[in-house]
Short mmCIF file of C-alpha atoms and ligand atoms in Angstrom, two decimals:
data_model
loop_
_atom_site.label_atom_id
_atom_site.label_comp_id
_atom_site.label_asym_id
_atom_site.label_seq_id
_atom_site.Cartn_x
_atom_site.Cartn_y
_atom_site.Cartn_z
CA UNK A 1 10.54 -33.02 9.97
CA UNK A 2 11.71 -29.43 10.96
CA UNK A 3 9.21 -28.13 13.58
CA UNK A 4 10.39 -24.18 12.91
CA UNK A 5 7.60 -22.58 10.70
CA UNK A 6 8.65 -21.07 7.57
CA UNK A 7 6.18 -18.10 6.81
CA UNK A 8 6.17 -15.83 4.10
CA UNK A 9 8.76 -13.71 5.45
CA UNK A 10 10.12 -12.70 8.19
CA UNK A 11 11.47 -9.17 9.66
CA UNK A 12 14.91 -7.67 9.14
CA UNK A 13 16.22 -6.19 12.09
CA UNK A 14 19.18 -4.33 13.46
CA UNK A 15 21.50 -5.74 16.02
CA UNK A 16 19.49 -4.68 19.26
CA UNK A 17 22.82 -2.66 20.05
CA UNK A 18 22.73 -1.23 17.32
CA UNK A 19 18.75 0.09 17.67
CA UNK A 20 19.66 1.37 21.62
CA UNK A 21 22.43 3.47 20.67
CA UNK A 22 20.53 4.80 17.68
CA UNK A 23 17.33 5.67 20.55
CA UNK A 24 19.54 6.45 23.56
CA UNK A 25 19.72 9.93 22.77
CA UNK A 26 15.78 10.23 22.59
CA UNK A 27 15.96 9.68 26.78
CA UNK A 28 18.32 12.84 26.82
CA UNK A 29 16.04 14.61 24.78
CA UNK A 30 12.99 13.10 25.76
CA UNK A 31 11.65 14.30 22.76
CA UNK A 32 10.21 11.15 20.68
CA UNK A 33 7.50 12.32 18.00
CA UNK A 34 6.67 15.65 16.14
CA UNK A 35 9.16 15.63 13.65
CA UNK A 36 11.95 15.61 16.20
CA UNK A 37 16.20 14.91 14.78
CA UNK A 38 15.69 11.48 14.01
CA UNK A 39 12.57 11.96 11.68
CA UNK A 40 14.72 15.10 9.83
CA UNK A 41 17.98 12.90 9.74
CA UNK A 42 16.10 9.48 7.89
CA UNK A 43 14.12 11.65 5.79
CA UNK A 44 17.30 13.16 4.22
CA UNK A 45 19.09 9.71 4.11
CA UNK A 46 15.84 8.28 2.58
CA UNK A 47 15.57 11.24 -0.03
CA UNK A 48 19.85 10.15 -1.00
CA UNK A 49 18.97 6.40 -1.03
CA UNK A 50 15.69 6.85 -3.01
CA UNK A 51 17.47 8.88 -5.58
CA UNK A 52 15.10 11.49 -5.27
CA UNK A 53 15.67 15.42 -6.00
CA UNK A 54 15.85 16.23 -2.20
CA UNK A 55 14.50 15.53 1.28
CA UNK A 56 11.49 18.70 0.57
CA UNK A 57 10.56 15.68 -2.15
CA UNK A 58 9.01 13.18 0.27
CA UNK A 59 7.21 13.12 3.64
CA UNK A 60 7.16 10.75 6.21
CA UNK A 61 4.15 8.92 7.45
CA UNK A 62 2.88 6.85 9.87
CA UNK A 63 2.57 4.02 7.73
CA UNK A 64 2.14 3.41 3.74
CA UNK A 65 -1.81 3.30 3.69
CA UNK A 66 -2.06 6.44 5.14
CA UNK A 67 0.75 7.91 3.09
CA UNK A 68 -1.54 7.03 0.35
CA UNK A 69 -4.51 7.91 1.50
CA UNK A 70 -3.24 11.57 2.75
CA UNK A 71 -1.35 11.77 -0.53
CA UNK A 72 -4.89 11.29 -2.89
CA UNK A 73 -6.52 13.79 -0.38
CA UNK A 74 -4.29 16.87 -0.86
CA UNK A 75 -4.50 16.43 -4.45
CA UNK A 76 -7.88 17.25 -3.92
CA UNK A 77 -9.37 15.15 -6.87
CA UNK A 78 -13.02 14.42 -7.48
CA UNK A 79 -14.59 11.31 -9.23
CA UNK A 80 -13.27 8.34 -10.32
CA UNK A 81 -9.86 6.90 -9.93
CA UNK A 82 -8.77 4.04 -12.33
CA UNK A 83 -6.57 1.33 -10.68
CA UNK A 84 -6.18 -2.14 -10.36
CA UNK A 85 -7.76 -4.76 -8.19
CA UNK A 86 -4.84 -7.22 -7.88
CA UNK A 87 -3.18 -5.22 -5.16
CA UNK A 88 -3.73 -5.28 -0.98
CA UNK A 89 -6.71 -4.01 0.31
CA UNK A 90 -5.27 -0.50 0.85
CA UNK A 91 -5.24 0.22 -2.70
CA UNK A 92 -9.05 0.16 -3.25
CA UNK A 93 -9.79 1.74 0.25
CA UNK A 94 -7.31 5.18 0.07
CA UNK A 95 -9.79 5.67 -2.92
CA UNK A 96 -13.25 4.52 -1.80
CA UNK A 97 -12.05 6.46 1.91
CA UNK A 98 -11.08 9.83 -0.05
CA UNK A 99 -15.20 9.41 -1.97
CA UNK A 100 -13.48 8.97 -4.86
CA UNK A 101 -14.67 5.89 -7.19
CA UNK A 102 -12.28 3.08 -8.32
CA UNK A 103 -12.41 1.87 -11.60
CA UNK A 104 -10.92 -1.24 -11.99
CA UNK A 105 -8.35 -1.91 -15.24
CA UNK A 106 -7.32 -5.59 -16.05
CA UNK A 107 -3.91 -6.55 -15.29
CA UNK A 108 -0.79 -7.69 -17.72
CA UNK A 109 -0.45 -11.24 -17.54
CA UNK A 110 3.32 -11.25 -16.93
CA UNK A 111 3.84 -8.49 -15.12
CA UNK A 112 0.39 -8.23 -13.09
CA UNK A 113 0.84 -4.36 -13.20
CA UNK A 114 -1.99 -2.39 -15.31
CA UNK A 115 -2.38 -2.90 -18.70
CA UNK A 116 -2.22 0.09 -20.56
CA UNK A 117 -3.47 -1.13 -23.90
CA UNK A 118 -7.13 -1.15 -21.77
CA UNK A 119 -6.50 2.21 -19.58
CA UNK A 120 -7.64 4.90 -22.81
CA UNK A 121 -10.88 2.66 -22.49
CA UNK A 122 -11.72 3.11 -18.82
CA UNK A 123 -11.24 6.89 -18.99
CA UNK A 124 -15.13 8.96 -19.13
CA UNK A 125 -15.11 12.82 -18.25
CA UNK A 126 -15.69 12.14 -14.42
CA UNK A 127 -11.50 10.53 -13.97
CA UNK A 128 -9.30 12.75 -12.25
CA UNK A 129 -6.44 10.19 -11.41
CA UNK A 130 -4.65 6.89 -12.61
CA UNK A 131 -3.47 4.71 -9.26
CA UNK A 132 -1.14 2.16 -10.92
CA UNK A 133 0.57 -0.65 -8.52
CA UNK A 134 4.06 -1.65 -8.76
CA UNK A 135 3.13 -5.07 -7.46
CA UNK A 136 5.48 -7.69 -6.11
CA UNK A 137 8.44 -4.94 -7.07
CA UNK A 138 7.00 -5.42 -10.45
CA UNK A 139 7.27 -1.85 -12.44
CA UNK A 140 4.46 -0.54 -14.44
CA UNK A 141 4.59 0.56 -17.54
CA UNK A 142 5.79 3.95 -17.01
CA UNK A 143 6.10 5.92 -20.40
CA UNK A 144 2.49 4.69 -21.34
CA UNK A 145 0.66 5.82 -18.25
CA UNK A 146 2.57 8.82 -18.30
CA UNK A 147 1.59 9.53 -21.75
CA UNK A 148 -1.78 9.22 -21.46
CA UNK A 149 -1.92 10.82 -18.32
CA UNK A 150 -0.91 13.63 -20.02
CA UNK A 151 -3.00 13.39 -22.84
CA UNK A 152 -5.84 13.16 -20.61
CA UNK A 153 -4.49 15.66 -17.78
CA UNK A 154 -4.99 13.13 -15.16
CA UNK A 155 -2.59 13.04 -12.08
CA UNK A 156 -0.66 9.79 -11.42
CA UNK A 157 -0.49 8.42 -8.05
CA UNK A 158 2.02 5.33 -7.60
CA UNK A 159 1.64 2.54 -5.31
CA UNK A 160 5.12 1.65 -4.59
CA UNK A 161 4.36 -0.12 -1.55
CA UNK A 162 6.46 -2.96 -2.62
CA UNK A 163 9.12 -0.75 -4.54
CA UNK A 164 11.73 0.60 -2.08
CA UNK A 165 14.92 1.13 -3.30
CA UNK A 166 13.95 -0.17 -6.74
CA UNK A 167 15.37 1.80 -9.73
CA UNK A 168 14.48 1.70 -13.50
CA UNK A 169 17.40 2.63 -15.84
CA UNK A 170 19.40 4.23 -12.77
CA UNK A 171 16.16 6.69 -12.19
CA UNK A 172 14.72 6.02 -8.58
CA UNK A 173 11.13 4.56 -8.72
CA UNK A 174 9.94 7.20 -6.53
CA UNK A 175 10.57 10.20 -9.27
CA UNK A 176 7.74 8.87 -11.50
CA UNK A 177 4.10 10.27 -11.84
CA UNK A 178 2.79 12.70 -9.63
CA UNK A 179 3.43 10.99 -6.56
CA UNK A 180 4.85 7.76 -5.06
CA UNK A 181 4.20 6.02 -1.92
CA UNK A 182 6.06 3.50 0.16
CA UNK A 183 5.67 1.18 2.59
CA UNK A 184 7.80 0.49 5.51
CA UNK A 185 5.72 -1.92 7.29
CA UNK A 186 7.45 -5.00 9.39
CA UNK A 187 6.75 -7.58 6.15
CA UNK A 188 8.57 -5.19 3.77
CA UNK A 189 12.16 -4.87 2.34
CA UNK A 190 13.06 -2.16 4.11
CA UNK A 191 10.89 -1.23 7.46
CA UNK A 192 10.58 1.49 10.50
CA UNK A 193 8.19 -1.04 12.25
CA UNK A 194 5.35 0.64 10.61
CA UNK A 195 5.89 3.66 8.26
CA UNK A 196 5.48 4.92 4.69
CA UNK A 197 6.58 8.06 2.74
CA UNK A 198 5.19 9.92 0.06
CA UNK A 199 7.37 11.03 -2.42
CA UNK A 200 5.95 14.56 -4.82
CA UNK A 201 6.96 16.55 -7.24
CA UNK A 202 4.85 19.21 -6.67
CA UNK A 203 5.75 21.31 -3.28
CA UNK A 204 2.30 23.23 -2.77
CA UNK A 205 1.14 19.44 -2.60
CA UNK A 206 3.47 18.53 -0.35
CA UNK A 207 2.88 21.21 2.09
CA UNK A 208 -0.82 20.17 2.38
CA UNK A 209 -0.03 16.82 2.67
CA UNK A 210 2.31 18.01 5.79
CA UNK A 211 -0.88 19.71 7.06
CA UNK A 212 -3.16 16.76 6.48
CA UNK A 213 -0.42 14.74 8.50
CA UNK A 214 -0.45 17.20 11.42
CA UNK A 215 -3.48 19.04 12.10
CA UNK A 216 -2.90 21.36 9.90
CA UNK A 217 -0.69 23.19 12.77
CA UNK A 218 1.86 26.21 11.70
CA UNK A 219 3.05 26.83 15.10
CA UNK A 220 1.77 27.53 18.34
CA UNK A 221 -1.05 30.12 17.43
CA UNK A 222 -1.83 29.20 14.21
CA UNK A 223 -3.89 26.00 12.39
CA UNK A 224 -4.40 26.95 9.22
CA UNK A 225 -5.73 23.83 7.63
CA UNK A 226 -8.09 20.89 8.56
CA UNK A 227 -5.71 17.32 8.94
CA UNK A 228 -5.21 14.72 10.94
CA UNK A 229 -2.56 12.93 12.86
CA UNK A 230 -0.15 10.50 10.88
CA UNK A 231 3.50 11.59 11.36
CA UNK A 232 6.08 9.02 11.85
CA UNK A 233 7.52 9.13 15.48
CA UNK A 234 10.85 8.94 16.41
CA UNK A 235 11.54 5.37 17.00
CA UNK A 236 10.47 4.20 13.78
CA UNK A 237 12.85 6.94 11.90
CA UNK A 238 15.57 5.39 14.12
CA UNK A 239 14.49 1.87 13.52
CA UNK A 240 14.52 3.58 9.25
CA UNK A 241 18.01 4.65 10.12
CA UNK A 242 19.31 1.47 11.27
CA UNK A 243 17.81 -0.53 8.50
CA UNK A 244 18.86 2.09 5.98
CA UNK A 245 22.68 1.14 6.94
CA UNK A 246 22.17 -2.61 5.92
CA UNK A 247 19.57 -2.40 3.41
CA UNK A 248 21.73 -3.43 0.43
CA UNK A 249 23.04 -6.13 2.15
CA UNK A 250 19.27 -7.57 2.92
CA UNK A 251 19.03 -7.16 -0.42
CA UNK A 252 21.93 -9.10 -1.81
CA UNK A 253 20.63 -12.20 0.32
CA UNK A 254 17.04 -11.49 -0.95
CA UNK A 255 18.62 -11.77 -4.06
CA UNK A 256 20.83 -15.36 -3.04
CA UNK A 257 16.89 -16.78 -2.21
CA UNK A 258 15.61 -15.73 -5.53
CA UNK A 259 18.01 -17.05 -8.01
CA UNK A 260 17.83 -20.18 -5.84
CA UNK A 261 14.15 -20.61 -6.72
CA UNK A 262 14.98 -19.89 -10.16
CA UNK A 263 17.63 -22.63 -10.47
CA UNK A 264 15.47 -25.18 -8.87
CA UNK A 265 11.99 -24.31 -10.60
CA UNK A 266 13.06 -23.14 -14.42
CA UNK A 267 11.55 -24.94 -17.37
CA UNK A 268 8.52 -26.40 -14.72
CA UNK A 269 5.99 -26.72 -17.35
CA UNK A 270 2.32 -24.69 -15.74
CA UNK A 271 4.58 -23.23 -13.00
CA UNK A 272 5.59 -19.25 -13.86
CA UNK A 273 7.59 -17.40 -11.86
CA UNK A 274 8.13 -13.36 -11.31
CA UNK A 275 9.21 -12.10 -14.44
CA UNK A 276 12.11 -10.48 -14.57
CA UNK A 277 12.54 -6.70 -16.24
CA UNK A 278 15.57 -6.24 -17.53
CA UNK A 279 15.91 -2.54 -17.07
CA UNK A 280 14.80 -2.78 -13.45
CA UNK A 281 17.22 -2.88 -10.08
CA UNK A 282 15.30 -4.96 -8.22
CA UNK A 283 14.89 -5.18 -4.30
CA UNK A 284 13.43 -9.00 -4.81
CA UNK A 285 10.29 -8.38 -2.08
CA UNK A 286 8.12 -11.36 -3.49
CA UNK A 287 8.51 -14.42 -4.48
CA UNK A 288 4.94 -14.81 -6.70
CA UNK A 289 4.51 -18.20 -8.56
CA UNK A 290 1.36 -19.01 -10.60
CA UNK A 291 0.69 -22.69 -10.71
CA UNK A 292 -1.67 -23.63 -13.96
CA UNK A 293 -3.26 -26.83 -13.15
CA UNK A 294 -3.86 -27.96 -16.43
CA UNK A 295 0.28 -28.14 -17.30
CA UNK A 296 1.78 -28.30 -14.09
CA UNK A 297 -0.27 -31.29 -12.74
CA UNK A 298 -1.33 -29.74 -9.29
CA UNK A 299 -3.76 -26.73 -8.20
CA UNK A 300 -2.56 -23.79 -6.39
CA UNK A 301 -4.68 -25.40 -3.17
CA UNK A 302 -2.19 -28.45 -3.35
CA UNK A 303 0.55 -26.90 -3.54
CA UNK A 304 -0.60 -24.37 -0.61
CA UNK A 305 -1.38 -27.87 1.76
CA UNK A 306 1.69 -29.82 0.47
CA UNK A 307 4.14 -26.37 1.62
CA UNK A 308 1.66 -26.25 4.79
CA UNK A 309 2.21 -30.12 5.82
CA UNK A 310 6.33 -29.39 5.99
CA UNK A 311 5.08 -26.12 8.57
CA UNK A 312 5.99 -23.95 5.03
CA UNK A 313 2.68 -21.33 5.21
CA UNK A 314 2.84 -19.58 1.47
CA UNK A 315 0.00 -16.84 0.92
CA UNK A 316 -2.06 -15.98 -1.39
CA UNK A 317 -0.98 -12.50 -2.23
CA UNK A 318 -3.33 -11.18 -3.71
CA UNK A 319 -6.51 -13.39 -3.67
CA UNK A 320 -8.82 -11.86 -3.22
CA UNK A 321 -9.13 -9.39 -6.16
CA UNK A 322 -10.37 -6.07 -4.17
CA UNK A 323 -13.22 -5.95 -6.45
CA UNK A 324 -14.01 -9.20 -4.95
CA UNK A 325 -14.49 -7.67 -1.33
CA UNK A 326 -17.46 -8.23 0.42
CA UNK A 327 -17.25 -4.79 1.80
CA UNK A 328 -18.16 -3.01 -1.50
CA UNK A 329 -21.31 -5.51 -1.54
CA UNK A 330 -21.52 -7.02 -5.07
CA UNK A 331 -20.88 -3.35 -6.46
CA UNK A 332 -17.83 -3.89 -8.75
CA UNK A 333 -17.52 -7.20 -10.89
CA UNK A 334 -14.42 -9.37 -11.64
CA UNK A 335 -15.44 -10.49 -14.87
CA UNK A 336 -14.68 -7.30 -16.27
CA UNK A 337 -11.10 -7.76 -15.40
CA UNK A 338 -10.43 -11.57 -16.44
CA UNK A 339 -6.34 -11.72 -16.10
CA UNK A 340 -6.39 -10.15 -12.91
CA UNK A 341 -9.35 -12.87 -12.11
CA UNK A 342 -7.37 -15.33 -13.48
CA UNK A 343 -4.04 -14.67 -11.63
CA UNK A 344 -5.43 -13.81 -8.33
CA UNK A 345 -7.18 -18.03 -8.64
CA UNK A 346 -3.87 -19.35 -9.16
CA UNK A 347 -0.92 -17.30 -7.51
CA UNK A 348 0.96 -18.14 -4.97
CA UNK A 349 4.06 -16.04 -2.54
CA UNK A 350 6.81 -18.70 -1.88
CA UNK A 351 8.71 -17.91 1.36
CA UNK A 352 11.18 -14.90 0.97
CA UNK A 353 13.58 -13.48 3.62
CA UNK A 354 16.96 -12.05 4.24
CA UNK A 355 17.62 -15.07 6.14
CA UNK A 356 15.72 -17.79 4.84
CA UNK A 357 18.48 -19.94 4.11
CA UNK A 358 19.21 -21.62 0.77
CA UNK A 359 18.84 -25.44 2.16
CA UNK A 360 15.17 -24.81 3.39
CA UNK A 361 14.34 -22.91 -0.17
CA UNK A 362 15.52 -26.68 -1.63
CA UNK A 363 13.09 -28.24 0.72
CA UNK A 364 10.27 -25.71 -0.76
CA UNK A 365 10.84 -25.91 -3.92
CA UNK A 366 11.28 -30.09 -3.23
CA UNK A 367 7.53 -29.91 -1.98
CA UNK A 368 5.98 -27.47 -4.33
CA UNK A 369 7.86 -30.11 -7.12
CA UNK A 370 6.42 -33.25 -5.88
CA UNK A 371 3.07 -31.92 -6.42
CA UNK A 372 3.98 -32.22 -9.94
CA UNK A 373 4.59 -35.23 -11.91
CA UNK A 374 7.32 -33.38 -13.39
CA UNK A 375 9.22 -33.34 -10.17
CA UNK A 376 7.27 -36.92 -8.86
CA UNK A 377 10.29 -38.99 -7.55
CA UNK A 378 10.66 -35.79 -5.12
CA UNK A 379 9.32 -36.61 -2.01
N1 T4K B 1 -0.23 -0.89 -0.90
C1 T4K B 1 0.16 -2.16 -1.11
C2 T4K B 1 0.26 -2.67 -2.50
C3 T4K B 1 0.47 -2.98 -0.02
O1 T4K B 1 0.84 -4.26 -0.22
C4 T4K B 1 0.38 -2.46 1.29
C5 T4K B 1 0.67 -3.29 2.43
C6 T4K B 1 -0.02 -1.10 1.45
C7 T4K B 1 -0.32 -0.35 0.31
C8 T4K B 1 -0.19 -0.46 2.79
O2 T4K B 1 1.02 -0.34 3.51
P1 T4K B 1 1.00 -0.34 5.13
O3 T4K B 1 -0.07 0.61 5.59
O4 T4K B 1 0.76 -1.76 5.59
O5 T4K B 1 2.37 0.16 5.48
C9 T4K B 1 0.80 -7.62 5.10
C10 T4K B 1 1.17 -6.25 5.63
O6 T4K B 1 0.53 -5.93 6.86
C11 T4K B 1 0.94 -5.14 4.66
O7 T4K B 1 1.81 -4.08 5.03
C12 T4K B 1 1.26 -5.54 3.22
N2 T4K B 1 0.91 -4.53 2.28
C13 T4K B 1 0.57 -6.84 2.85
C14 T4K B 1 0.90 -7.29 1.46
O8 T4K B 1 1.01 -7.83 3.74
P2 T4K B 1 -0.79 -9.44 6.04
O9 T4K B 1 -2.17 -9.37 6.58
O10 T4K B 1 -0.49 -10.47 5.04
O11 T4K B 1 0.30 -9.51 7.22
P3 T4K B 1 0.59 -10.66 8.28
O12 T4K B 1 0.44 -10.07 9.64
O13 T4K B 1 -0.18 -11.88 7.96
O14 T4K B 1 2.14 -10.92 8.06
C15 T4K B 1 2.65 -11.67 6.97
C16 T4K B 1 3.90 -12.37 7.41
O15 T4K B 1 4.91 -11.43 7.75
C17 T4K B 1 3.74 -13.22 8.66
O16 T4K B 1 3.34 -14.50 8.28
C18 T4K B 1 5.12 -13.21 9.26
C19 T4K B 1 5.73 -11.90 8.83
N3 T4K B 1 5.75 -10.88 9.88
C20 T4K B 1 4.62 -10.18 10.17
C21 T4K B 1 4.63 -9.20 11.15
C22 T4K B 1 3.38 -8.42 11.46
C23 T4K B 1 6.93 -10.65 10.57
O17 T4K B 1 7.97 -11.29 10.31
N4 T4K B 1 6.94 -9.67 11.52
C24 T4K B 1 5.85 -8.94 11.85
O18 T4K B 1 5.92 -8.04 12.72
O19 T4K B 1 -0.49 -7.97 5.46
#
């Protein structure tokens, strides 16, 4: 049996020749943080790859929680915050961490993203915001929460941690709501080692997120706001740079890995797989599959230890639910959102890389089907 672990995914890099050229200037300048050339140059490359009106549209961070958690701040919004619990943990936390209170909406059960038919329901005088999560690459549904945002006059804050590059009828995913964020963390499509952005429409909110992202500082004599520290330094925007160059190829062999696991898992009764939206250019992050006992003859655990005996380490993304967390100690309940409840028990991330080669996704997709009887002579 291969000895080589197969985990969930796996870093794209640059050729290391390609990284030193990109950083051997910083050793001329010896400048290397502070919004130095290479953090100007990547955010205007981002702001033409992202499709977005301009580079003054988005900000660069230090990483995607705290472009999140910076970009709720300078909106400077007070009460309660409806979102969804199937998401990471940094969902949940930008809100609890800004003393703002979630309010947790079920999810839809094919696209795990918010359902909006129960969002006009969650909404009491006290909600300021709606913090929707395009999960797995998945896209919410945009028209609806727009429309009742604006019905309501609530802002709209996107999580598009797992969204880069991803485009809805040709419009970049970043343009939608009030703000977006990214994530450009080492286990995402596209990464600066750690990093986000936060992508506005609004400029007087960008400029305090800028200040909330650097002290506050306007130049040498003058801090005119109260912020913190979170820019992104200069070898992660090179790192961004690099990436940015072979980003659509990535892509294109995310893409070879995904219609793979299509081919070999379609028509598996109890065994759904990442839906696919039609109007959506996709940037195929996750690979989520939801195993239903009952129909496809194994539990999610089973399938997790028969991937785990041939070194393959799936994960549980997301399980669990964040209203499930011990650290909020029994103070928000999952039964009021069931799907998400139900999802988050039987989900599963299959292996998904730029290059994970196609023989080893046959050997996953060989174990996950011998769980089954439907695939049972697979061994
Ligand atoms: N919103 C959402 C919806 C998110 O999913 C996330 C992050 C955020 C916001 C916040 O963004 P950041 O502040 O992180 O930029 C990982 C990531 O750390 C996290 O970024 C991500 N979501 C989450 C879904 O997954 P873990 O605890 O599962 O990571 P870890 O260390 O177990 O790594 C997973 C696999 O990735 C490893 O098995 C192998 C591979 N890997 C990992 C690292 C660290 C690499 O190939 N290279 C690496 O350097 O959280």
């Amino acid at each position: 049996m291969r000895e080589q672990q197969i985990l969930v995914t796996r870093t794209s890099m640059p050729a290391m020749e390609e990284y030193m050229k990109e950083i051997a200037p910083l050793w001329d300048s010896h400048w290397i943080t502070n919004m130095g050339v290479k953090h100007r140059e990547f955010r205007a490359l981002l702001a033409e790859y992202l499709k977005l009106k301009g580079p003054e549209s988005l900000d660069l961070l230090v990483n995607g929680h705290m472009s999140l958690e910076l970009t709720l701040q300078a909106m400077d919004l007070q009460g309660e915050v409806i979102t969804t619990p199937f998401t990471f943990a940094s969902t949940t936390h930008a809100i609890v961490r800004n003393g703002l209170e979630p309010v947790f909406c079920d999810i839809d059960p094919v696209t795990f993203t918010m359902d909006c038919s129960r969002l006009e329901g969650l909404i009491t005088d006290r909600t300021c915001a709606i913090l929707p999560v395009h999960v797995f690459g998945n896209i919410c549904n945009i028209n609806e929460i727009g429309r009742i945002a604006r019905k309501y006059e609530l802002k709209v804050v996107y999580d598009a941690a797992h969204a880069f590059g991803e485009e809805v009828n040709g419009t970049g995913v970043g343009n939608f709501g009030d703000a977006s964020i990214f994530s450009f963390h080492a286990t995402k499509v596209f990464n600066t080692i750690e990093g986000g952005a936060s992508c506005f429409q609004d400029p007087e909110m960008g400029a305090r997120l800028y200040d909330l992202k650097n002290f506050g500082i306007h130049g040498p004599d003058e801090v005119s706001a109260v912020g913190a520290n979170a820019k992104m330094n200069e070898f992660c925007a090179a790192m961004g740079i690099c990436n940015l160059r072979h980003i659509d190829e990535e892509i294109e062999k995310r893409k070879a890995v995904d219609e793979r696991y299509r081919l070999r898992l379609e028509g598996i009764n109890g065994l759904q797989m990442k839906c696919i939206q039609a109007e959506v250019k996709q940037n195929y992050a996750y690979f989520p599959v939801l195993f239903d006992e009952g129909e496809f003859g194994a539990s999610r655990a089973e399938v997790f230890a028969a991937l785990e005996r041939r070194h393959v380490f799936a994960r549980k993304y997301f399980h669990p639910l964040t209203n499930r967390f011990s650290a909020f100690h029994g103070k928000y309940k999952d039964d009021e959102t069931p799907v998400a409840r139900h999802v988050s028990q039987r989900i599963l991330c299959l292996p998904i890389y730029a290059d994970l080669d196609l023989e080893t996704v046959d050997e996953i997709c060989d174990a996950v089907l011998s769980c089954s009887e439907q695939g049972g002579l697979i061994m």
